[in-house]
Coordinates of C-alpha atoms and ligand atoms in Angstrom, one line a residue:
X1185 CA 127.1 90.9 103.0
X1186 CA 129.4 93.3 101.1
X1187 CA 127.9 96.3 99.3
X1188 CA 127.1 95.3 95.8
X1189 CA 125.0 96.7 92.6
X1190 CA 121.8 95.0 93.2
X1191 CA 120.7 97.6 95.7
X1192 CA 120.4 99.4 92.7
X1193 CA 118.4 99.5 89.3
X1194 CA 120.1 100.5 86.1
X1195 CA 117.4 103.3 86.5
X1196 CA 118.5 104.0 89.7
X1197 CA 122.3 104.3 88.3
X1198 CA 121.1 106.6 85.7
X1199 CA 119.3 108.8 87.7
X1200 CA 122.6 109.7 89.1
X1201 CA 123.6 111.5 86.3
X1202 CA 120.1 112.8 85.9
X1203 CA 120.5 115.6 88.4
X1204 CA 121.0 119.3 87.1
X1205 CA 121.7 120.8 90.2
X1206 CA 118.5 123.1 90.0
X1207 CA 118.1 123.1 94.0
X1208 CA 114.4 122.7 93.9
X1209 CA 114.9 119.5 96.4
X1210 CA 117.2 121.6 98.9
X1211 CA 114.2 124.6 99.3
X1212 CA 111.5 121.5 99.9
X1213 CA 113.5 119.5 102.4
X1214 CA 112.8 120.0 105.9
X1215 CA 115.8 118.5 107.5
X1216 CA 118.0 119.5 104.9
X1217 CA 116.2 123.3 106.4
X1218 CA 117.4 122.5 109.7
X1219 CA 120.8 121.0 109.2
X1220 CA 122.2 123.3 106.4
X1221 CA 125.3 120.4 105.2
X1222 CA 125.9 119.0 102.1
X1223 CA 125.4 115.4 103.3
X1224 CA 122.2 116.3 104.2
X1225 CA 120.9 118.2 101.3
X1226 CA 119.1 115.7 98.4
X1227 CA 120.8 116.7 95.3
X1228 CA 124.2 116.7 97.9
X1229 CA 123.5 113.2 98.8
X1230 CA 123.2 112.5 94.7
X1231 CA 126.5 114.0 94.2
X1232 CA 128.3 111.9 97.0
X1233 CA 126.8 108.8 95.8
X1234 CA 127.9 109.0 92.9
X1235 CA 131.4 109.8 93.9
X1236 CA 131.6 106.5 96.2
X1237 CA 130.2 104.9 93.4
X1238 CA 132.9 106.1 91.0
X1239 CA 135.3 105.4 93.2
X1240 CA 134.7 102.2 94.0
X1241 CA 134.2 101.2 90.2
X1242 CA 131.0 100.3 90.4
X1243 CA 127.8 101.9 87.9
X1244 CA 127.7 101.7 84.4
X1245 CA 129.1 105.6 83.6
X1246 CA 132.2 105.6 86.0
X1247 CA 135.7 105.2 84.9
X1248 CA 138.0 102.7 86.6
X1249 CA 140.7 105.4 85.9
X1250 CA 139.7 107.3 89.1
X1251 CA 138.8 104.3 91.3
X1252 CA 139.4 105.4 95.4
X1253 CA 137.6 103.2 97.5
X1254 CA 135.6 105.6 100.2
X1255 CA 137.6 106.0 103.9
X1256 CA 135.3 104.7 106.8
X1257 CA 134.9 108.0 107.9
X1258 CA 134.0 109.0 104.7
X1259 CA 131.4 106.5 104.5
X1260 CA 129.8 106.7 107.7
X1261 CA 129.4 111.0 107.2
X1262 CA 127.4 110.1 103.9
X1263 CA 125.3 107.8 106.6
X1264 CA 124.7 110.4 108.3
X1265 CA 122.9 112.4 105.9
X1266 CA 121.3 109.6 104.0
X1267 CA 119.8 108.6 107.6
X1268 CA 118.9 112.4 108.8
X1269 CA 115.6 112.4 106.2
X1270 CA 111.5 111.4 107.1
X1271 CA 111.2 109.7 103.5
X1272 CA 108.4 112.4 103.2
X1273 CA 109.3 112.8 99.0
X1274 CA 109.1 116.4 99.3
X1275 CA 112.3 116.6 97.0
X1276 CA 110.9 113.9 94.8
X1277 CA 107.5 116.0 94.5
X1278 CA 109.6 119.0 93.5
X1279 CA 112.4 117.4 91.3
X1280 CA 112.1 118.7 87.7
X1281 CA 114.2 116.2 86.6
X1282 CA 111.2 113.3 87.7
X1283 CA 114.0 111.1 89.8
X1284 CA 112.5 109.1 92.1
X1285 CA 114.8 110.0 94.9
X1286 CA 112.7 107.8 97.6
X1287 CA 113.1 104.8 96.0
X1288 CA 116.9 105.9 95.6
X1289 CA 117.3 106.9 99.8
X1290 CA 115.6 103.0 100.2
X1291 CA 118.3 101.6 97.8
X1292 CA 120.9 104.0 99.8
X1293 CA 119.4 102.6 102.8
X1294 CA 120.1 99.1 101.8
X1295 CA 123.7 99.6 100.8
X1296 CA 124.7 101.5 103.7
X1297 CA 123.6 98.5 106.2
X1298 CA 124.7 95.7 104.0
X1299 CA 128.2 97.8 104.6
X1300 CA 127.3 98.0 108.4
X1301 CA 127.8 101.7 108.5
X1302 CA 124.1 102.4 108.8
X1303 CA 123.3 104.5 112.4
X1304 CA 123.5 101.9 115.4
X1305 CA 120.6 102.8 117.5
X1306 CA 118.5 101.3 114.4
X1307 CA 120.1 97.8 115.2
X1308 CA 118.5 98.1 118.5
X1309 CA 115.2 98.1 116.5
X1310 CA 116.2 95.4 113.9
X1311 CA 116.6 93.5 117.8
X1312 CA 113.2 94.1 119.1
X1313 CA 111.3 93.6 115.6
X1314 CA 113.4 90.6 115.8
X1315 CA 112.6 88.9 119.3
X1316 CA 109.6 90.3 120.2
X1317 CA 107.5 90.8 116.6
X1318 CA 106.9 94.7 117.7
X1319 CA 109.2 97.4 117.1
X1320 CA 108.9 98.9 120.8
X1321 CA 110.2 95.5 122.2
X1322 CA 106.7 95.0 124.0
X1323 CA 105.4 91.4 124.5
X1324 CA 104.1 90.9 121.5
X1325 CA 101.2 88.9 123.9
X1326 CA 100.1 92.5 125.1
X1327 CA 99.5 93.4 120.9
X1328 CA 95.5 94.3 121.7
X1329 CA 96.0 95.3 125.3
X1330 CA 94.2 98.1 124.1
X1331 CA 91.4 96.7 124.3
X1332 CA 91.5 95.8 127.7
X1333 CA 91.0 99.6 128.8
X1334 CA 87.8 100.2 126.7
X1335 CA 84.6 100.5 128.3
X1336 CA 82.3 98.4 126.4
X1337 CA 83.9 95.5 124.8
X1338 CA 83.1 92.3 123.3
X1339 CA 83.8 89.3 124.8
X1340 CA 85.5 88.0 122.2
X1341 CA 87.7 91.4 122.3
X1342 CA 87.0 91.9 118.9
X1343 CA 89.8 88.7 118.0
X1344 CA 87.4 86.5 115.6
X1345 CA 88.4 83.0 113.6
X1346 CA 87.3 84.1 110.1
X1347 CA 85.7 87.7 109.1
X1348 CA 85.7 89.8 106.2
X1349 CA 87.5 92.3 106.9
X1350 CA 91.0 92.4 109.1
X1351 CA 91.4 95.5 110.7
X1352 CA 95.7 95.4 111.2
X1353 CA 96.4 97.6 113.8
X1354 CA 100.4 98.5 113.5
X1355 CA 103.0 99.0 115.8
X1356 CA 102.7 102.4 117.7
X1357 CA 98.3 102.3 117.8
X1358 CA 99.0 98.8 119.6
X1359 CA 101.4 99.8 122.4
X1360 CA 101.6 103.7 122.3
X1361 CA 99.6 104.9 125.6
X1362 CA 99.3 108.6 123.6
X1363 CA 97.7 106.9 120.1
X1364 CA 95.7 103.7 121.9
X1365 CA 92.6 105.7 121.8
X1366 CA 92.9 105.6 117.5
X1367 CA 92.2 102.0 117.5
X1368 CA 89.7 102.2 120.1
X1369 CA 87.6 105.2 118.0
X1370 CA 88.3 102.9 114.7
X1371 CA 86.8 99.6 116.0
X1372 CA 83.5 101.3 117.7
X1373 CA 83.4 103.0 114.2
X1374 CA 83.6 99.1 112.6
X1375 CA 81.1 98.2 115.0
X1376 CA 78.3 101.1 114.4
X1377 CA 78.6 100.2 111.1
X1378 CA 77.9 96.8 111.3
X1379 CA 81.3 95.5 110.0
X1380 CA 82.1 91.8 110.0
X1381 CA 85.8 92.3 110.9
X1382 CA 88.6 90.9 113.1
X1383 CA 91.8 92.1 114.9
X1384 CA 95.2 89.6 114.9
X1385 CA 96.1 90.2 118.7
X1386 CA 99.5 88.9 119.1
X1387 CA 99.3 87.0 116.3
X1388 CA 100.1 90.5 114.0
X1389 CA 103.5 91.5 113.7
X1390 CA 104.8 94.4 112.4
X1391 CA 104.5 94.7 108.8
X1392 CA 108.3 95.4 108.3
X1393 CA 108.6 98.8 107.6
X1394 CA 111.0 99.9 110.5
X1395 CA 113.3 97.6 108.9
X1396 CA 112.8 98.6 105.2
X1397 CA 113.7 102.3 106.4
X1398 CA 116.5 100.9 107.9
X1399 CA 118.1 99.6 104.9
X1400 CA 117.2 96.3 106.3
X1401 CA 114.3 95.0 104.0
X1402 CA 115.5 91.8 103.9
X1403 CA 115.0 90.6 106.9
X1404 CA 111.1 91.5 107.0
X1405 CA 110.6 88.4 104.8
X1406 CA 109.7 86.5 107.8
X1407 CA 107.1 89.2 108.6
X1408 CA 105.3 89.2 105.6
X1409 CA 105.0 85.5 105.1
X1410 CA 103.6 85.6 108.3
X1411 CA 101.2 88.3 108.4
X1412 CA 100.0 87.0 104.7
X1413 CA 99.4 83.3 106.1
X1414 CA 97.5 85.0 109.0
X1415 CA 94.9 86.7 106.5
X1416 CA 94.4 83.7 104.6
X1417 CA 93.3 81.8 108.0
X1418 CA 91.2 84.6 108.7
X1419 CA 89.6 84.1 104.9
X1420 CA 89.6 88.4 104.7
X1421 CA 89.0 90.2 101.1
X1422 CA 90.4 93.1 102.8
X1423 CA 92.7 94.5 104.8
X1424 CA 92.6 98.2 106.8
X1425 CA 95.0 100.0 108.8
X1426 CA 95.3 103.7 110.6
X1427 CA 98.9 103.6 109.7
X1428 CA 99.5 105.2 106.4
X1429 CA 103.2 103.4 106.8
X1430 CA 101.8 99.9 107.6
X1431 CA 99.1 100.7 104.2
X1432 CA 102.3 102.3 102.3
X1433 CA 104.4 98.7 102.9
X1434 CA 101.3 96.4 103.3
X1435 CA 100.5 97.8 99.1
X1436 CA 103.9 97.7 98.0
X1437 CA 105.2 94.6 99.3
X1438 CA 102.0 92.3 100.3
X1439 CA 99.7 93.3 97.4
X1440 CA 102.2 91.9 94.4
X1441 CA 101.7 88.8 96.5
X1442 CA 98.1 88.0 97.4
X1443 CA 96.6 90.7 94.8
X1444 CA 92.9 89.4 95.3
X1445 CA 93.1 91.0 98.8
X1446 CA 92.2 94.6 99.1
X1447 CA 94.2 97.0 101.2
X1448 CA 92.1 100.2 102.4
X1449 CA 93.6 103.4 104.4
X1450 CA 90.6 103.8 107.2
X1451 CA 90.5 107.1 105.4
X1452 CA 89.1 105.2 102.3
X1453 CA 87.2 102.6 104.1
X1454 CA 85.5 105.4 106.7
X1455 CA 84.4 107.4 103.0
X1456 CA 83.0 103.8 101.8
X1457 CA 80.8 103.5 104.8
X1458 CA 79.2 107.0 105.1
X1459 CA 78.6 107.0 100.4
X1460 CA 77.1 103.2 101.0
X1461 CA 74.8 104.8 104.2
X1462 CA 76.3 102.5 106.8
X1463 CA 77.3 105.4 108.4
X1464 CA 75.6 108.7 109.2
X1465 CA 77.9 111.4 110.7
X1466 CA 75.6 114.0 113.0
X1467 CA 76.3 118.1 113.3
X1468 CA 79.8 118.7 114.6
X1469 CA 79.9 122.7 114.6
X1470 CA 83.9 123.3 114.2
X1471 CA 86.9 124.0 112.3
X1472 CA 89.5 121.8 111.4
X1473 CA 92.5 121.5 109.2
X1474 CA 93.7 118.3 107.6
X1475 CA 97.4 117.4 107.3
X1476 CA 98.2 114.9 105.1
X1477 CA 100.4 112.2 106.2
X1478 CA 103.3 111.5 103.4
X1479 CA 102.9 107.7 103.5
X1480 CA 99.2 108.6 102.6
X1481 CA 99.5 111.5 100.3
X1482 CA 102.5 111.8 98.6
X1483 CA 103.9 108.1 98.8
X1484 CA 100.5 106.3 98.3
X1485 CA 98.5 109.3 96.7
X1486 CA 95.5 109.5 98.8
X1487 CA 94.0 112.8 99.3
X1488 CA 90.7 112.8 98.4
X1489 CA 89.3 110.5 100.8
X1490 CA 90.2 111.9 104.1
X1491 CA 88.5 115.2 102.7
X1492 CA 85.3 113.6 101.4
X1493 CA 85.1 112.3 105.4
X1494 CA 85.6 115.6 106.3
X1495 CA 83.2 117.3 104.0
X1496 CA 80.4 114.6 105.1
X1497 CA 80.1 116.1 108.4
X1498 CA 77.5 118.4 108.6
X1499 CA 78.9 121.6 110.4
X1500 CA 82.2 121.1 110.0
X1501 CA 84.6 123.6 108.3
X1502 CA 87.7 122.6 106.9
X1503 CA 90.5 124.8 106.4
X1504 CA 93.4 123.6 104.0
X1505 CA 96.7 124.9 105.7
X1506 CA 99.1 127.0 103.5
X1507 CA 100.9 124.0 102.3
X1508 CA 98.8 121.4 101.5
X1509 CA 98.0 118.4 100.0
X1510 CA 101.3 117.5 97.6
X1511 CA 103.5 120.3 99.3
X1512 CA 102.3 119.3 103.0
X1513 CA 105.0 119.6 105.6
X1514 CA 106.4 117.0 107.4
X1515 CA 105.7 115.8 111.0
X1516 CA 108.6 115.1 111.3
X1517 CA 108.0 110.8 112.7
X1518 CA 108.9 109.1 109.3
X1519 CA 111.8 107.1 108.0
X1520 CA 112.9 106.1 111.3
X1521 CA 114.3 109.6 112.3
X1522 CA 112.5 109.4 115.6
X1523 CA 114.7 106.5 116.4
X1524 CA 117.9 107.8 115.0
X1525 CA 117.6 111.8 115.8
X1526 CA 115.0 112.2 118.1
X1527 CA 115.7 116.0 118.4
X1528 CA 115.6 116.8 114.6
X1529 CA 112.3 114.8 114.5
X1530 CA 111.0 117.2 116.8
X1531 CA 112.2 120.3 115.3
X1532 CA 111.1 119.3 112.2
X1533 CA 107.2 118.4 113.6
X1534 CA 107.0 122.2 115.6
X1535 CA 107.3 123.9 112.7
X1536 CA 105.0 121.9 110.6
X1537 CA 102.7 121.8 113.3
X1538 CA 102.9 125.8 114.0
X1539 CA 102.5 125.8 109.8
X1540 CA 99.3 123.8 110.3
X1541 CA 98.5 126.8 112.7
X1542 CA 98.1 129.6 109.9
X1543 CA 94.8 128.0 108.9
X1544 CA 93.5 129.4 112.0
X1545 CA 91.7 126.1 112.6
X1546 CA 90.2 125.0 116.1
X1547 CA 91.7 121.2 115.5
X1548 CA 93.8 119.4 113.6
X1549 CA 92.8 116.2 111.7
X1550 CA 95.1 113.8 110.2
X1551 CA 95.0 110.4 109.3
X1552 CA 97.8 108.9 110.6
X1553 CA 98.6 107.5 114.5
X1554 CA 102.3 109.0 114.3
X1555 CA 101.6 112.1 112.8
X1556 CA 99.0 112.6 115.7
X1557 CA 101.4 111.3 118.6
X1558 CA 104.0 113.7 116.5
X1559 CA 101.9 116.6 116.8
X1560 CA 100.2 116.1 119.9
X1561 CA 103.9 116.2 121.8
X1562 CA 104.0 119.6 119.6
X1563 CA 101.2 120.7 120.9
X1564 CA 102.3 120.2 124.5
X1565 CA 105.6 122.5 124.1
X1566 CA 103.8 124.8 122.0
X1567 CA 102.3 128.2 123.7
X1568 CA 99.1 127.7 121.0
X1569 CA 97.5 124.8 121.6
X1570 CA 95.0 123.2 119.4
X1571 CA 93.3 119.9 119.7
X1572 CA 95.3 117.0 117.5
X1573 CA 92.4 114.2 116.0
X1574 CA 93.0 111.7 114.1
X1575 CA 89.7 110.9 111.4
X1576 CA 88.7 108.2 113.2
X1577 CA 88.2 109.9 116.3
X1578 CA 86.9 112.9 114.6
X1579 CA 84.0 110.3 112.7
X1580 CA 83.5 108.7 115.9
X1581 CA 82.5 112.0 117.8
X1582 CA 80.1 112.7 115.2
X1583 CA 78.5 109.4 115.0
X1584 CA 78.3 109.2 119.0
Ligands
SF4_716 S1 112.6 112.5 101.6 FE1 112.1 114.4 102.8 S2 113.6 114.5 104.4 FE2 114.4 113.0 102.9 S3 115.7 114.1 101.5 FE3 113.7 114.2 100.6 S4 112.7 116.1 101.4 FE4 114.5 115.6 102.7
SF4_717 S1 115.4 118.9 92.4 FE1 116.1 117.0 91.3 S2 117.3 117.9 89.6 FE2 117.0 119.6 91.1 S3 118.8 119.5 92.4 FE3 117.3 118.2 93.4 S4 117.6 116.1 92.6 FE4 118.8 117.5 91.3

C-alpha cells in the first residue's frame, strides 16, 4: 500500500503548523535526552514531517511549487527517530500548544510501514503475532502455562465456559518467566475475593497493540474480532487486565465496539474490591513508591486508583517520587522500543528507575507487568537495589 493522506486527520495536518518551536517537548523526552538528534527530538520530528509532506504535495497548507519527493535515505533517517520513542506522551503532557503528538507518532507509525521503511526487526513481530497469536512467538497452546507452576490450583485451571468477569492476561504476564508471578498474585486475589471470573488460555491472543505501535494497526483486525467473539461466549460484563497497554488498546479499539462491556485496569478493579469489603488488606509495615505506568496514567488517565490500593493498606507508607503522576518518567518498555533498540530502552528505564530511587522508598510499586520486568532488570545492574512489586502482588501479600 503506498503512503497516502488517510493516515492522517485534517486535525492531524493542522497540527503541523501548530508547533511554535517552544522546546517544552525536547526537555520532557527521555530518548530525545539520550540521543541528542533532530530526528529524534518531538518538535524535530514535526518539522521533518511536514517537510516530506510538502514535498511530496500532499496536506492542505503545502505548495506544489516546492514539491521534492523524500530520497530513501532521507525517509528511512526520519524512521529512525519516529521509531526511537516509548509513546509515553511526556511531550504531549508538556506541549503548550495542546497537539496531540501521540496520536500524531501512531499516524507516523502507519505511514512509515505502509511505505515499508518502518525498522525491520518489528516485522519479525508482525510474523509471530501472525503465526502464533503471541508476540514472543510461543505456542499460543502454552498461553496459561502459568498456571501449571502454581501451588494450589483449580482443577479447572481457572479456564471456565461462561463467568462474569474475564480476567485477559496479555502477552508478556503469559509467557514472561520474570512477570508470570503477576498473574499468579492477581487470580488468588480474584479468588479471595470470591470473583466469578475466567481466563481465555490459548484461546486469547494478543490484543494488537505490538502491531498498532508498529504502524501496523491494520492487521490487528483479525485479533479483535476474535478476542470480542471470545467474550461474548464467555457472556462477561467485564473485562480486566495487568497490562495498562492491553487496557490502553482493549478501551480504545474494543470499547467503541461492544460498549456494554466494561474494561477495568486491576488497579481499578483491586480498589472496587477492598471499598465494596470483598477484600480486607492486613498490616504491611513498609515504604513504597508508586510509578505510574504511561498506558495507565497519562494515556488512559488513571491515577487515583492504584493510590487509593495503596492507601488501604494499613501500615504502608507511600512516597510519591520527584516526578510523579502526569510528569512520571518512563521505564523505558513502551512503543515497541524494547524490540527495535533494546539498549536505549534500557538506558532510558536506569535512570527512571534510579529517579524512582530519590523517594528513599524500600519498594517500588507499579501497576504494570512491563514496567516491573523493565525495572526489575534495572534493579539487577543497579548497585541500589530495591524490591520491584507490582499492586497485585503487593495486595496479595497483605491479604495472605
Ligand atoms: S512519546 Fe515520549 S519518547 Fe516519544 S517523542 Fe514523546 S516524549 Fe519522546
Ligand atoms: S512542546 Fe509543542 S509547541 Fe513546543 S516545540 Fe514541542 S511540539 Fe512544538
Amino acid at each position: 500500500m503506498g503512503a497516502n493522506n488517510r493516515r492522517f486527520t485534517m486535525r492531524q495536518l493542522m497540527e503541523l503548523d501548530a508547533c511554535t518551536r517552544c522546546g517544552e517537548c525536547l526537555k520532557a523526552c527521555e530518548t530525545y535526552g539520550r540521543l541528542g538528534t533532530d530526528l529524534t527530538a518531538p518538535a524535530g520530528k514535526l518539522k521533518q514531517f511536514r517537510a516530506i509532506l510538502m514535498g511530496e504535495g500532499r496536506g492542505i497548507f503545502f505548495s506544489r511549487l516546492f514539491q521534492k519527493a523524500p530520497a530513501e535515505a532521507e525517509m528511512q533517517d526520519f524512521a529512525k527517530g519516529v521509531y526511537s520513542c516509548t509513546l509515553c506522551s511526556r511531550c504531549a503532557e508538556v506541549c503548550p500548544a495542546k497537539i496531540d503528538l501521540l496520536g500524531l507518532w501512531f499516524s507516523m507509525r502507519n505511514d512509515l510501514a505502509d511505505r515499508g521503511v518502518h525498522p525491520q526487526n518489528l516485522n519479525t513481530a508482525r510474523d509471530a503475532i501472525v503465526a502464533t497469536r503471541n508476540v514472543v512467538n510461543w505456542p499460543n497452546a502454552e498461553r496459561a502455562s502459568w498456571v501449571d507452576y502454581m501451588m494450589q490450583a483449580p482443577e479447572d485451571l481457572y479456564q471456565r465456559e461462561t463467568a462474569e468477569v474475564l480476567y485477559y492476561v496479555g502477552c508478556m504476564s503469559s509467557f514472561s518467566p520474570a512477570i508470570q508471578n503477576i498473574p499468579q498474585a492477581f487470580v488468588q486475589v480474584l479468588e479471595k475475593a470470591g470473583v466469578d471470573f475466567t481466563i481465555l488460555g490459548e484461546k486469547e491472543w494478543c490484543c494488537g497493540f505490538p502491531l498498532k505501535a508498529a504502524g501496523m494497526r491494520d492487521l490487528a483486525e483479525e485479533l479483535i474480532a476474535h478476542n470480542i467473539e471470545m467474550v461474548r461466549k464467555v457472556g462477561a460484563k467485564t473485562v480486566i487486565f495487568n497490562c495498562p497497554s492491553c487496557y490502553n488498546t482493549w478501551i480504545k479499539e474494543y470499547t467503541p465496539r461492544m460498549p456494554d462491556v466494561e474494561m477495568l485496569h486491576s488497579s481499578q478493579f483491586i480498589a472496587r474490591l477492598i471499598k465494596d469489603g470483598r477484600l480486607r488488606p492486613k498490616t504491611l509495615e513498609m515504604t513504597v513508591t508508586y510509578h505510574d505506568p504511561c498506558d495507565l496514567g497519562r494515556n488512559s488517565g488513571v491515577y487515583r486508583a492504584p493510590r487509593e490500593v495503596i492507601a488501604s493498606v494499613p501500615g504502608l507508607t507511600l512516597k510519591e517520587p520527584p516526578a510523579t503522576a502526569e510528569r512520571a518518567h518512563c521505564c523505558g518498555g513502551g512503543g515497541d522500543l524494547e524490540i527495535v533498540d533494546a539498549g536505549l530502552a534500557r538506558d532510558v528505564s536506569l535512570a527512571s528507575y534510579y529517579a524512582l530511587l530519590k523517594s528513599g522508598a524500600e519498594a517500588i510499586v507499579t501497576g504494570c507487568p512491563q514496567c516491573t520486568r523493565m525495572f526489575r532488570t534495572s534493579a539487577q545492574k543497579s548497585d541500589n537495589k530495591v524490591e520491584v512489586l507490582d499492586l497485585t502482588e503487593l495486595i496479595l501479600k497483605s491479604i495472605e
